[in-house]
mmCIF file of C-alpha atoms and ligand atoms in Angstrom:
data_model
loop_
_atom_site.group_PDB
_atom_site.id
_atom_site.type_symbol
_atom_site.label_atom_id
_atom_site.label_comp_id
_atom_site.label_asym_id
_atom_site.label_seq_id
_atom_site.Cartn_x
_atom_site.Cartn_y
_atom_site.Cartn_z
ATOM 1 C CA MET U 137 0.366 -0.097 -0.235
ATOM 2 C CA ILE U 138 1.073 3.425 -0.648
ATOM 3 C CA CYS U 139 -0.204 6.373 1.327
ATOM 4 C CA ARG U 140 -3.148 8.319 -0.299
ATOM 5 C CA VAL U 141 -1.586 11.576 -0.114
ATOM 6 C CA CYS U 142 1.749 11.252 -0.345
ATOM 7 C CA ASP U 143 2.824 7.814 -2.117
ATOM 8 C CA SER U 144 5.122 7.113 0.361
ATOM 9 C CA ALA U 145 5.310 2.899 1.226
ATOM 10 C CA ASN U 146 6.351 4.347 5.059
ATOM 11 C CA LEU U 147 2.986 3.198 6.533
ATOM 12 C CA GLU U 148 2.490 2.058 9.651
ATOM 13 C CA PRO U 149 -0.901 0.082 11.197
ATOM 14 C CA VAL U 150 -2.180 1.753 14.412
ATOM 15 C CA ILE U 151 -6.557 0.938 14.555
ATOM 16 C CA ASP U 152 -7.820 -2.256 13.327
ATOM 17 C CA LEU U 153 -11.486 -2.609 13.914
ATOM 18 C CA GLY U 154 -11.634 -6.092 12.528
ATOM 19 C CA GLU U 155 -13.723 -7.039 9.187
ATOM 20 C CA GLN U 156 -16.744 -5.003 9.259
ATOM 21 C CA PRO U 157 -19.595 -5.154 6.789
ATOM 22 C CA TRP U 158 -19.840 -1.642 4.781
ATOM 23 C CA CYS U 159 -21.532 0.496 7.198
ATOM 24 C CA ASN U 160 -24.483 2.717 4.615
ATOM 25 C CA ASN U 161 -25.662 -1.094 3.704
ATOM 26 C CA PHE U 162 -28.642 -1.243 5.173
ATOM 27 C CA LEU U 163 -30.177 -4.195 4.641
ATOM 28 C CA LYS U 164 -33.823 -5.780 2.998
ATOM 29 C CA LYS U 165 -34.681 -8.934 4.859
ATOM 30 C CA GLU U 166 -33.746 -11.241 2.408
ATOM 31 C CA ASP U 167 -30.233 -9.629 2.072
ATOM 32 C CA VAL U 168 -29.935 -10.296 5.550
ATOM 33 C CA GLY U 169 -26.533 -12.451 6.490
ATOM 34 C CA LYS U 170 -25.746 -12.036 3.216
ATOM 35 C CA GLU U 171 -23.676 -9.033 3.413
ATOM 36 C CA PRO U 172 -19.798 -8.957 2.374
ATOM 37 C CA TYR U 173 -17.471 -8.187 5.154
ATOM 38 C CA TYR U 174 -14.470 -6.084 4.643
ATOM 39 C CA PRO U 175 -10.872 -5.183 6.615
ATOM 40 C CA LEU U 176 -11.481 -2.149 8.272
ATOM 41 C CA ARG U 177 -7.755 -1.257 9.343
ATOM 42 C CA VAL U 178 -6.705 2.519 9.686
ATOM 43 C CA LEU U 179 -3.018 3.328 9.021
ATOM 44 C CA PHE U 180 -0.706 6.292 9.379
ATOM 45 C CA CYS U 181 1.958 7.773 7.636
ATOM 46 C CA HIS U 182 5.048 8.390 8.668
ATOM 47 C CA ASP U 183 5.832 10.918 5.632
ATOM 48 C CA CYS U 184 2.768 13.617 5.845
ATOM 49 C CA HIS U 185 1.165 12.095 8.822
ATOM 50 C CA THR U 186 -2.174 11.317 6.594
ATOM 51 C CA SER U 187 -4.398 8.492 8.872
ATOM 52 C CA GLN U 188 -6.353 6.436 6.486
ATOM 53 C CA LEU U 189 -7.655 2.809 5.191
ATOM 54 C CA ASP U 190 -6.151 0.338 3.490
ATOM 55 C CA PHE U 191 -8.541 -0.974 2.036
ATOM 56 C CA THR U 192 -10.948 0.773 -0.669
ATOM 57 C CA VAL U 193 -14.942 -1.023 -0.576
ATOM 58 C CA LYS U 194 -15.207 0.537 -5.190
ATOM 59 C CA LYS U 195 -16.664 3.533 -5.103
ATOM 60 C CA GLU U 196 -19.765 2.361 -7.252
ATOM 61 C CA VAL U 197 -20.885 -0.540 -4.515
ATOM 62 C CA MET U 198 -20.712 3.007 -1.736
ATOM 63 C CA PHE U 199 -21.833 5.305 -3.495
ATOM 64 C CA GLY U 200 -23.960 4.770 -6.547
ATOM 65 C CA ASP U 201 -27.242 4.620 -4.880
ATOM 66 C CA HIS U 202 -26.841 5.769 -1.430
ATOM 67 C CA THR U 203 -29.979 7.106 1.293
ATOM 68 C CA TYR U 204 -28.348 9.885 3.430
ATOM 69 C CA LEU U 205 -30.387 12.858 3.065
ATOM 70 C CA SER U 206 -29.032 15.954 4.203
ATOM 71 C CA GLY U 207 -32.010 18.101 3.976
ATOM 72 C CA VAL U 208 -33.554 15.829 6.775
ATOM 73 C CA THR U 209 -31.721 16.854 9.027
ATOM 74 C CA LYS U 210 -32.897 20.847 10.427
ATOM 75 C CA SER U 211 -29.539 21.905 12.487
ATOM 76 C CA LEU U 212 -26.919 20.880 9.119
ATOM 77 C CA SER U 213 -29.680 22.692 6.682
ATOM 78 C CA GLN U 214 -29.100 25.820 8.830
ATOM 79 C CA HIS U 215 -25.582 24.833 9.074
ATOM 80 C CA PHE U 216 -25.705 24.706 4.989
ATOM 81 C CA ARG U 217 -27.908 28.029 4.684
ATOM 82 C CA ASN U 218 -24.638 30.365 6.897
ATOM 83 C CA ILE U 219 -21.903 28.109 4.888
ATOM 84 C CA ALA U 220 -23.517 29.990 1.567
ATOM 85 C CA GLN U 221 -24.142 33.992 3.817
ATOM 86 C CA GLU U 222 -20.964 33.396 4.819
ATOM 87 C CA VAL U 223 -18.959 32.839 1.251
ATOM 88 C CA ASP U 224 -21.118 35.016 -0.169
ATOM 89 C CA ARG U 225 -20.620 38.554 2.367
ATOM 90 C CA ARG U 226 -16.889 37.564 2.241
ATOM 91 C CA PHE U 227 -16.068 37.161 -1.079
ATOM 92 C CA PHE U 228 -18.785 37.536 -3.579
ATOM 93 C CA ALA U 229 -21.653 40.444 -2.384
ATOM 94 C CA GLN U 230 -20.261 42.835 -5.168
ATOM 95 C CA LYS U 231 -19.991 40.052 -7.421
ATOM 96 C CA ARG U 232 -22.976 39.428 -10.749
ATOM 97 C CA ASN U 233 -23.082 36.350 -12.468
ATOM 98 C CA LYS U 234 -21.634 34.520 -9.884
ATOM 99 C CA ALA U 235 -21.561 30.348 -9.507
ATOM 100 C CA VAL U 236 -21.251 27.467 -7.418
ATOM 101 C CA LEU U 237 -20.662 23.839 -8.055
ATOM 102 C CA ASP U 238 -21.464 21.833 -4.930
ATOM 103 C CA ILE U 239 -19.244 18.328 -5.408
ATOM 104 C CA GLY U 240 -21.202 15.408 -3.473
ATOM 105 C CA SER U 241 -24.087 18.022 -3.773
ATOM 106 C CA ASN U 242 -26.954 14.977 -2.253
ATOM 107 C CA ASP U 243 -30.993 16.145 -1.996
ATOM 108 C CA GLY U 244 -29.333 20.131 -2.749
ATOM 109 C CA THR U 245 -30.169 21.177 0.195
ATOM 110 C CA GLN U 246 -26.410 23.246 -0.142
ATOM 111 C CA LEU U 247 -27.518 24.792 -3.130
ATOM 112 C CA LYS U 248 -30.934 26.245 -2.155
ATOM 113 C CA HIS U 249 -29.202 28.362 -0.456
ATOM 114 C CA PHE U 250 -26.832 29.463 -3.537
ATOM 115 C CA GLN U 251 -29.584 29.787 -5.603
ATOM 116 C CA SER U 252 -31.981 32.018 -2.918
ATOM 117 C CA LEU U 253 -28.388 34.683 -3.359
ATOM 118 C CA GLY U 254 -28.066 34.314 -6.334
ATOM 119 C CA TYR U 255 -26.103 31.829 -7.372
ATOM 120 C CA ASP U 256 -25.971 29.988 -11.168
ATOM 121 C CA VAL U 257 -25.159 26.615 -9.417
ATOM 122 C CA VAL U 258 -24.436 23.287 -10.895
ATOM 123 C CA GLY U 259 -24.445 19.802 -8.362
ATOM 124 C CA VAL U 260 -22.512 16.419 -8.774
ATOM 125 C CA GLU U 261 -23.713 13.826 -7.094
ATOM 126 C CA SER U 262 -23.215 10.265 -7.625
ATOM 127 C CA SER U 263 -26.075 8.895 -5.700
ATOM 128 C CA LYS U 264 -29.328 7.905 -8.862
ATOM 129 C CA THR U 265 -31.508 8.445 -5.656
ATOM 130 C CA THR U 266 -30.411 11.779 -4.136
ATOM 131 C CA ALA U 267 -29.734 13.290 -7.711
ATOM 132 C CA ARG U 268 -32.852 13.042 -8.877
ATOM 133 C CA ILE U 269 -34.625 14.365 -5.664
ATOM 134 C CA ALA U 270 -32.734 17.536 -6.262
ATOM 135 C CA ASN U 271 -33.167 17.654 -9.733
ATOM 136 C CA ASP U 272 -37.477 17.333 -9.010
ATOM 137 C CA ALA U 273 -36.406 20.173 -6.242
ATOM 138 C CA GLY U 274 -35.182 22.457 -8.552
ATOM 139 C CA VAL U 275 -31.643 21.918 -8.239
ATOM 140 C CA PRO U 276 -29.840 21.084 -11.402
ATOM 141 C CA THR U 277 -27.556 17.840 -10.548
ATOM 142 C CA VAL U 278 -25.563 15.817 -12.652
ATOM 143 C CA ASN U 279 -25.144 12.341 -11.720
ATOM 144 C CA THR U 280 -21.770 11.382 -11.516
ATOM 145 C CA PHE U 281 -18.250 11.095 -9.427
ATOM 146 C CA PHE U 282 -17.104 13.889 -9.154
ATOM 147 C CA ASN U 283 -13.178 13.860 -10.819
ATOM 148 C CA GLU U 284 -10.811 15.445 -13.593
ATOM 149 C CA GLU U 285 -13.152 14.000 -16.394
ATOM 150 C CA ALA U 286 -17.025 15.636 -14.999
ATOM 151 C CA MET U 287 -15.129 18.609 -15.107
ATOM 152 C CA LYS U 288 -13.972 19.045 -18.197
ATOM 153 C CA GLU U 289 -17.460 17.469 -19.520
ATOM 154 C CA ILE U 290 -19.062 20.429 -17.332
ATOM 155 C CA GLY U 291 -16.658 23.500 -19.437
ATOM 156 C CA ARG U 292 -16.602 26.052 -17.206
ATOM 157 C CA GLN U 293 -15.543 27.959 -14.211
ATOM 158 C CA PHE U 294 -16.880 28.177 -10.754
ATOM 159 C CA ASP U 295 -16.296 31.203 -8.572
ATOM 160 C CA VAL U 296 -17.514 28.976 -5.306
ATOM 161 C CA PHE U 297 -16.386 25.763 -4.992
ATOM 162 C CA ASN U 298 -18.136 23.451 -2.230
ATOM 163 C CA ALA U 299 -17.522 19.845 -0.855
ATOM 164 C CA ALA U 300 -18.944 19.178 2.807
ATOM 165 C CA GLY U 301 -17.963 16.032 4.328
ATOM 166 C CA VAL U 302 -16.845 14.726 0.900
ATOM 167 C CA PHE U 303 -13.852 15.192 0.689
ATOM 168 C CA PHE U 304 -12.849 12.486 2.659
ATOM 169 C CA HIS U 305 -14.638 9.454 0.490
ATOM 170 C CA LEU U 306 -12.429 10.315 -2.734
ATOM 171 C CA GLU U 307 -10.498 6.984 -4.039
ATOM 172 C CA GLU U 308 -9.561 9.631 -6.776
ATOM 173 C CA LEU U 309 -7.601 12.018 -4.415
ATOM 174 C CA HIS U 310 -5.664 13.381 -7.327
ATOM 175 C CA SER U 311 -8.684 13.634 -9.928
ATOM 176 C CA VAL U 312 -10.765 15.248 -8.019
ATOM 177 C CA CYS U 313 -8.118 17.932 -6.742
ATOM 178 C CA ARG U 314 -6.661 18.528 -10.390
ATOM 179 C CA ALA U 315 -10.418 19.300 -11.046
ATOM 180 C CA ILE U 316 -10.947 21.442 -8.404
ATOM 181 C CA LYS U 317 -7.727 23.313 -9.441
ATOM 182 C CA LEU U 318 -8.880 23.297 -13.326
ATOM 183 C CA GLY U 319 -12.737 24.314 -12.742
ATOM 184 C CA LEU U 320 -11.768 27.315 -9.783
ATOM 185 C CA LYS U 321 -11.899 30.828 -11.286
ATOM 186 C CA PRO U 322 -8.594 32.981 -10.386
ATOM 187 C CA GLU U 323 -10.224 34.521 -7.247
ATOM 188 C CA GLY U 324 -12.731 31.652 -6.772
ATOM 189 C CA VAL U 325 -12.382 30.063 -3.180
ATOM 190 C CA PHE U 326 -12.571 26.035 -2.627
ATOM 191 C CA VAL U 327 -15.264 25.984 0.606
ATOM 192 C CA VAL U 328 -13.961 21.888 2.390
ATOM 193 C CA GLN U 329 -15.418 20.622 5.525
ATOM 194 C CA PHE U 330 -14.120 17.698 6.869
ATOM 195 C CA LEU U 331 -13.835 16.001 9.913
ATOM 196 C CA TYR U 332 -10.900 16.969 12.016
ATOM 197 C CA MET U 333 -9.127 14.213 13.597
ATOM 198 C CA ARG U 334 -8.213 16.585 16.078
ATOM 199 C CA ASN U 335 -11.270 15.635 17.141
ATOM 200 C CA ILE U 336 -12.765 12.419 16.679
ATOM 201 C CA MET U 337 -9.299 11.519 18.506
ATOM 202 C CA SER U 338 -10.378 13.976 21.835
ATOM 203 C CA ASN U 339 -14.132 13.146 21.787
ATOM 204 C CA LEU U 340 -13.344 9.602 20.943
ATOM 205 C CA ALA U 341 -15.186 8.831 17.993
ATOM 206 C CA PHE U 342 -14.083 6.186 16.543
ATOM 207 C CA ASP U 343 -17.402 5.540 14.953
ATOM 208 C CA GLN U 344 -15.779 7.938 12.175
ATOM 209 C CA ILE U 345 -14.010 5.786 11.039
ATOM 210 C CA TYR U 346 -15.884 3.298 8.249
ATOM 211 C CA HIS U 347 -15.257 2.358 4.842
ATOM 212 C CA GLU U 348 -16.327 6.116 2.682
ATOM 213 C CA HIS U 349 -14.465 7.404 5.030
ATOM 214 C CA LEU U 350 -10.932 6.825 3.526
ATOM 215 C CA LEU U 351 -8.831 9.430 4.943
ATOM 216 C CA TYR U 352 -8.740 11.269 8.082
ATOM 217 C CA TYR U 353 -7.485 14.704 8.016
ATOM 218 C CA THR U 354 -5.968 17.233 9.726
ATOM 219 C CA LEU U 355 -4.949 20.972 8.866
ATOM 220 C CA GLU U 356 -1.125 19.638 8.895
ATOM 221 C CA THR U 357 -2.282 16.315 5.881
ATOM 222 C CA ILE U 358 -5.118 18.598 3.890
ATOM 223 C CA GLU U 359 -2.269 21.078 3.531
ATOM 224 C CA VAL U 360 -0.244 18.706 2.440
ATOM 225 C CA LEU U 361 -2.362 17.389 -0.143
ATOM 226 C CA LEU U 362 -3.860 21.236 -1.358
ATOM 227 C CA ASN U 363 -0.359 21.804 -1.710
ATOM 228 C CA ARG U 364 0.386 19.143 -4.350
ATOM 229 C CA HIS U 365 -2.198 20.471 -6.499
ATOM 230 C CA GLY U 366 -1.263 24.187 -6.277
ATOM 231 C CA LEU U 367 -3.567 25.115 -3.942
ATOM 232 C CA SER U 368 -3.090 26.338 -0.279
ATOM 233 C CA MET U 369 -5.936 27.592 2.610
ATOM 234 C CA PHE U 370 -6.289 30.709 3.542
ATOM 235 C CA ASP U 371 -8.737 30.833 6.689
ATOM 236 C CA ALA U 372 -10.395 27.859 8.941
ATOM 237 C CA TYR U 373 -11.736 27.732 11.587
ATOM 238 C CA LEU U 374 -13.602 24.663 13.681
ATOM 239 C CA ALA U 375 -18.071 23.891 13.640
ATOM 240 C CA PRO U 376 -19.319 21.983 15.958
ATOM 241 C CA ILE U 377 -21.069 19.084 13.044
ATOM 242 C CA HIS U 378 -20.456 16.244 13.539
ATOM 243 C CA GLY U 379 -18.971 16.917 16.859
ATOM 244 C CA GLY U 380 -15.964 18.964 15.449
ATOM 245 C CA SER U 381 -15.231 19.859 11.705
ATOM 246 C CA ILE U 382 -13.108 22.052 9.660
ATOM 247 C CA ILE U 383 -14.869 24.740 7.386
ATOM 248 C CA GLY U 384 -11.536 25.628 5.630
ATOM 249 C CA PHE U 385 -10.704 28.671 2.761
ATOM 250 C CA VAL U 386 -8.973 27.624 0.191
ATOM 251 C CA GLY U 387 -7.377 29.391 -3.217
ATOM 252 C CA HIS U 388 -4.600 28.893 -5.338
ATOM 253 C CA GLN U 389 -1.657 29.251 -3.866
ATOM 254 C CA GLY U 390 -0.767 32.858 -3.536
ATOM 255 C CA SER U 391 -4.391 33.935 -4.160
ATOM 256 C CA TYR U 392 -5.039 35.351 -0.211
ATOM 257 C CA GLN U 393 -3.450 35.786 2.705
ATOM 258 C CA PRO U 394 -2.998 33.554 5.614
ATOM 259 C CA SER U 395 -6.016 34.426 8.536
ATOM 260 C CA ALA U 396 -4.875 35.018 11.960
ATOM 261 C CA ARG U 397 -7.296 31.781 13.364
ATOM 262 C CA LEU U 398 -5.572 29.865 11.069
ATOM 263 C CA VAL U 399 -2.305 30.431 12.117
ATOM 264 C CA GLU U 400 -3.449 29.876 15.486
ATOM 265 C CA LEU U 401 -5.196 26.662 14.990
ATOM 266 C CA ARG U 402 -1.737 24.966 12.803
ATOM 267 C CA GLU U 403 -0.072 26.153 16.133
ATOM 268 C CA GLN U 404 -2.584 24.136 18.518
ATOM 269 C CA GLU U 405 -2.676 21.262 16.415
ATOM 270 C CA ASP U 406 0.840 21.331 16.592
ATOM 271 C CA THR U 407 0.825 21.724 20.337
ATOM 272 C CA SER U 408 -1.914 18.693 20.493
ATOM 273 C CA GLY U 409 0.893 16.355 19.082
ATOM 274 C CA CYS U 410 -2.090 15.020 16.694
ATOM 275 C CA ASN U 411 0.084 14.156 14.218
ATOM 276 C CA THR U 412 2.112 11.646 15.934
ATOM 277 C CA ILE U 413 2.120 7.942 16.338
ATOM 278 C CA ALA U 414 1.714 8.469 19.769
ATOM 279 C CA ALA U 415 -1.518 10.007 19.695
ATOM 280 C CA TYR U 416 -2.733 7.438 17.439
ATOM 281 C CA ARG U 417 -1.342 4.762 19.725
ATOM 282 C CA GLU U 418 -2.903 6.284 23.129
ATOM 283 C CA PHE U 419 -6.412 6.594 20.653
ATOM 284 C CA ASP U 420 -6.417 2.732 19.975
ATOM 285 C CA LEU U 421 -6.020 1.749 23.250
ATOM 286 C CA ARG U 422 -8.824 4.579 24.898
ATOM 287 C CA ILE U 423 -11.348 2.991 21.810
ATOM 288 C CA LYS U 424 -10.588 -0.787 23.356
ATOM 289 C CA ARG U 425 -11.338 0.397 26.982
ATOM 290 C CA MET U 426 -14.173 2.189 25.743
ATOM 291 C CA LYS U 427 -15.679 -1.000 24.126
ATOM 292 C CA GLN U 428 -15.446 -2.802 27.879
ATOM 293 C CA GLU U 429 -17.392 0.106 29.552
ATOM 294 C CA ASN U 430 -20.346 0.340 26.934
ATOM 295 C CA LEU U 431 -20.787 -3.186 26.667
ATOM 296 C CA ASP U 432 -20.529 -3.731 30.800
ATOM 297 C CA TYR U 433 -23.538 -0.886 30.414
ATOM 298 C CA LEU U 434 -25.456 -2.506 28.096
ATOM 299 C CA HIS U 435 -25.077 -5.773 29.010
ATOM 300 C CA SER U 436 -26.256 -4.324 33.004
ATOM 301 C CA ALA U 437 -29.229 -2.582 31.531
ATOM 302 C CA ARG U 438 -30.245 -5.694 30.140
ATOM 303 C CA ALA U 439 -29.659 -7.583 33.154
ATOM 304 C CA THR U 440 -31.940 -5.507 34.843
ATOM 305 C CA GLY U 441 -35.010 -6.288 32.657
ATOM 306 C CA LYS U 442 -34.610 -2.837 30.725
ATOM 307 C CA ARG U 443 -35.265 -2.401 26.798
ATOM 308 C CA VAL U 444 -32.743 -0.618 24.837
ATOM 309 C CA TYR U 445 -33.385 1.185 21.337
ATOM 310 C CA GLY U 446 -30.675 2.678 19.275
ATOM 311 C CA PHE U 447 -31.851 6.487 18.470
ATOM 312 C CA GLY U 448 -30.862 7.128 15.045
ATOM 313 C CA ALA U 449 -29.081 4.507 12.641
ATOM 314 C CA PRO U 450 -26.431 6.954 11.398
ATOM 315 C CA VAL U 451 -23.474 5.064 9.330
ATOM 316 C CA LYS U 452 -21.049 5.249 11.800
ATOM 317 C CA GLY U 453 -23.345 3.564 13.745
ATOM 318 C CA ASN U 454 -22.931 0.522 12.580
ATOM 319 C CA THR U 455 -19.167 0.534 12.832
ATOM 320 C CA MET U 456 -19.877 0.949 17.034
ATOM 321 C CA LEU U 457 -22.701 -1.775 16.773
ATOM 322 C CA ASN U 458 -20.070 -3.513 14.814
ATOM 323 C CA TYR U 459 -16.445 -3.290 16.673
ATOM 324 C CA PHE U 460 -18.633 -3.980 19.485
ATOM 325 C CA GLY U 461 -20.447 -6.902 19.129
ATOM 326 C CA ALA U 462 -23.863 -5.196 19.737
ATOM 327 C CA GLY U 463 -26.826 -6.990 18.535
ATOM 328 C CA PRO U 464 -30.632 -7.018 19.060
ATOM 329 C CA SER U 465 -30.278 -8.720 21.959
ATOM 330 C CA LEU U 466 -28.638 -5.978 23.664
ATOM 331 C CA ILE U 467 -29.924 -3.131 21.161
ATOM 332 C CA GLU U 468 -33.893 -4.360 19.748
ATOM 333 C CA TYR U 469 -34.370 -1.429 17.655
ATOM 334 C CA LEU U 470 -32.636 1.687 15.912
ATOM 335 C CA VAL U 471 -35.050 4.207 15.405
ATOM 336 C CA GLU U 472 -34.689 6.234 12.165
ATOM 337 C CA LYS U 473 -36.921 9.658 10.457
ATOM 338 C CA ASN U 474 -35.264 8.928 7.651
ATOM 339 C CA GLN U 475 -38.670 7.040 5.357
ATOM 340 C CA LEU U 476 -35.880 5.411 2.437
ATOM 341 C CA ARG U 477 -35.139 3.023 5.713
ATOM 342 C CA ARG U 478 -38.627 1.919 6.469
ATOM 343 C CA GLY U 479 -38.280 -1.650 6.993
ATOM 344 C CA LEU U 480 -33.853 -1.932 6.859
ATOM 345 C CA TYR U 481 -31.552 -3.638 8.652
ATOM 346 C CA SER U 482 -29.074 -2.640 10.575
ATOM 347 C CA PRO U 483 -25.118 -4.096 8.514
ATOM 348 C CA GLY U 484 -23.651 -6.625 10.409
ATOM 349 C CA MET U 485 -25.631 -6.720 13.903
ATOM 350 C CA HIS U 486 -29.288 -6.861 11.646
ATOM 351 C CA ILE U 487 -31.098 -4.802 13.981
ATOM 352 C CA PRO U 488 -33.783 -4.068 12.939
ATOM 353 C CA LEU U 489 -34.934 -0.229 11.885
ATOM 354 C CA LEU U 490 -38.240 1.755 12.944
ATOM 355 C CA ILE U 491 -39.479 5.354 11.915
ATOM 356 C CA GLU U 492 -39.765 7.497 14.328
ATOM 357 C CA ASP U 493 -43.836 6.980 13.590
ATOM 358 C CA GLU U 494 -44.044 2.769 13.726
ATOM 359 C CA VAL U 495 -42.513 3.499 18.213
ATOM 360 C CA ASN U 496 -45.424 2.936 20.130
ATOM 361 C CA HIS U 497 -43.978 2.939 23.301
ATOM 362 C CA PRO U 498 -40.652 4.782 24.448
ATOM 363 C CA PRO U 499 -37.949 2.346 25.464
ATOM 364 C CA ASP U 500 -36.132 2.594 28.992
ATOM 365 C CA ILE U 501 -32.791 3.808 27.611
ATOM 366 C CA TYR U 502 -32.347 5.195 24.321
ATOM 367 C CA TYR U 503 -28.669 4.618 22.964
ATOM 368 C CA VAL U 504 -28.094 7.013 20.811
ATOM 369 C CA LEU U 505 -26.007 6.907 17.591
ATOM 370 C CA ALA U 506 -26.383 10.196 16.392
ATOM 371 C CA TRP U 507 -24.771 11.295 19.090
ATOM 372 C CA ASN U 508 -23.326 14.612 17.219
ATOM 373 C CA PHE U 509 -27.109 16.519 17.677
ATOM 374 C CA LYS U 510 -26.730 15.758 21.806
ATOM 375 C CA ASP U 511 -27.778 19.391 22.158
ATOM 376 C CA GLU U 512 -30.943 19.387 19.231
ATOM 377 C CA ILE U 513 -31.500 15.424 20.858
ATOM 378 C CA LEU U 514 -31.790 16.313 24.741
ATOM 379 C CA LYS U 515 -34.036 19.645 22.856
ATOM 380 C CA ASN U 516 -36.911 17.740 20.886
ATOM 381 C CA ASN U 517 -36.897 15.027 23.875
ATOM 382 C CA GLN U 518 -37.490 16.581 26.402
ATOM 383 C CA GLY U 519 -41.011 15.652 27.270
ATOM 384 C CA LEU U 520 -39.623 11.893 27.178
ATOM 385 C CA ILE U 521 -36.412 12.535 29.861
ATOM 386 C CA ASP U 522 -39.140 14.117 31.979
ATOM 387 C CA GLN U 523 -41.038 10.540 31.535
ATOM 388 C CA GLY U 524 -38.115 9.138 32.743
ATOM 389 C CA VAL U 525 -36.397 7.366 29.395
ATOM 390 C CA GLU U 526 -32.639 7.812 29.636
ATOM 391 C CA PHE U 527 -30.765 9.401 26.691
ATOM 392 C CA TYR U 528 -26.828 8.054 26.820
ATOM 393 C CA PHE U 529 -24.747 8.894 24.355
ATOM 394 C CA PRO U 530 -21.609 6.247 23.617
ATOM 395 C CA VAL U 531 -19.800 9.778 22.645
ATOM 396 C CA ASN U 532 -20.502 12.804 24.516
ATOM 397 C CA PRO U 533 -19.004 15.717 21.879
ATOM 398 C CA LYS U 534 -17.287 18.667 23.558
ATOM 399 C CA PHE U 535 -19.695 20.718 21.365
ATOM 400 C CA SER U 536 -22.450 19.910 19.356
ATOM 401 C CA THR U 537 -25.081 20.812 17.124
HETATM 402 ZN ZN1 ZN B 105 1.760 10.056 3.796
#
């Protein structure tokens, strides 16, 4: 294996979560037990410090027809509106005829916010179903994988590129970077949003490790990648999305000066030591401890006759359930709001999903797999909490949405 970012062969395994099915593959009843398993292992590159999976589940398998809808989540939609407003206000408020391309545009939630600010929008989305939903909603969306070839096909330049939560997915990492370099106007801004590995470590959010996330970035490591392609980050800040994401602003090299807060974030990162192999070894030990603590908790809940349901069926929840080996004997159902998942089962553990409207009686405990929405969940479920339903958070993010 060579490093996905810098081509080095100097990689070392640091975290092994065993063989796991592809975590977004929620199963129909007739497919339960037939899902393939793949290794889920993180390697650390001694040269560029990027942590990454060594095994790639083909992008056509993972992103050909996924059922994740960003518009379903209110706090995400608000975040997307804030991003559109921020980009416009800071960089393009005076400009006319402005255009944005969203990579992995999903159901078009982000682009709708740009449309309302007067942008010409193009979405690129690999999932057939979500691309169709976006087009039906009036967001022009090309149903393909974004890469150099797709960019040439689109054949024009954009003021803004957006990639929210897609940059760590990329099997064709360098082709995508070349495409952005090619399609970005000279003063254009590429907004890259990614899970921040430093926060994944400090939150102990190891469930963010799954086959779709091929790479785990810090500022240092994403900058290695961008610089390789003549792009550079000039501003960044930390947002509470997914328990800690970086919102980075990237331009052509030399087109913008680095901001003071970017320089400060880089320094904090350096001081934290998160780009060292020692940090990964420590993370690995903490993950193993967490597994034991959570299994103890679930077993003792069941031993005292309590009913436990999972709250949310996020793809990352499957990393946790499969690594813990927590199946229906510990967690009876996963309760989810995404209608596209009605009647399905979780991959690996085969826990049946219930859509919110199918829950007649609440359980004693909600084991919250969608922990990144902690604030929203606690607020929306105050009635249940008052009735004595416990909300258990296996991961407690330092900040959430
Ligand atoms: Zn490397």
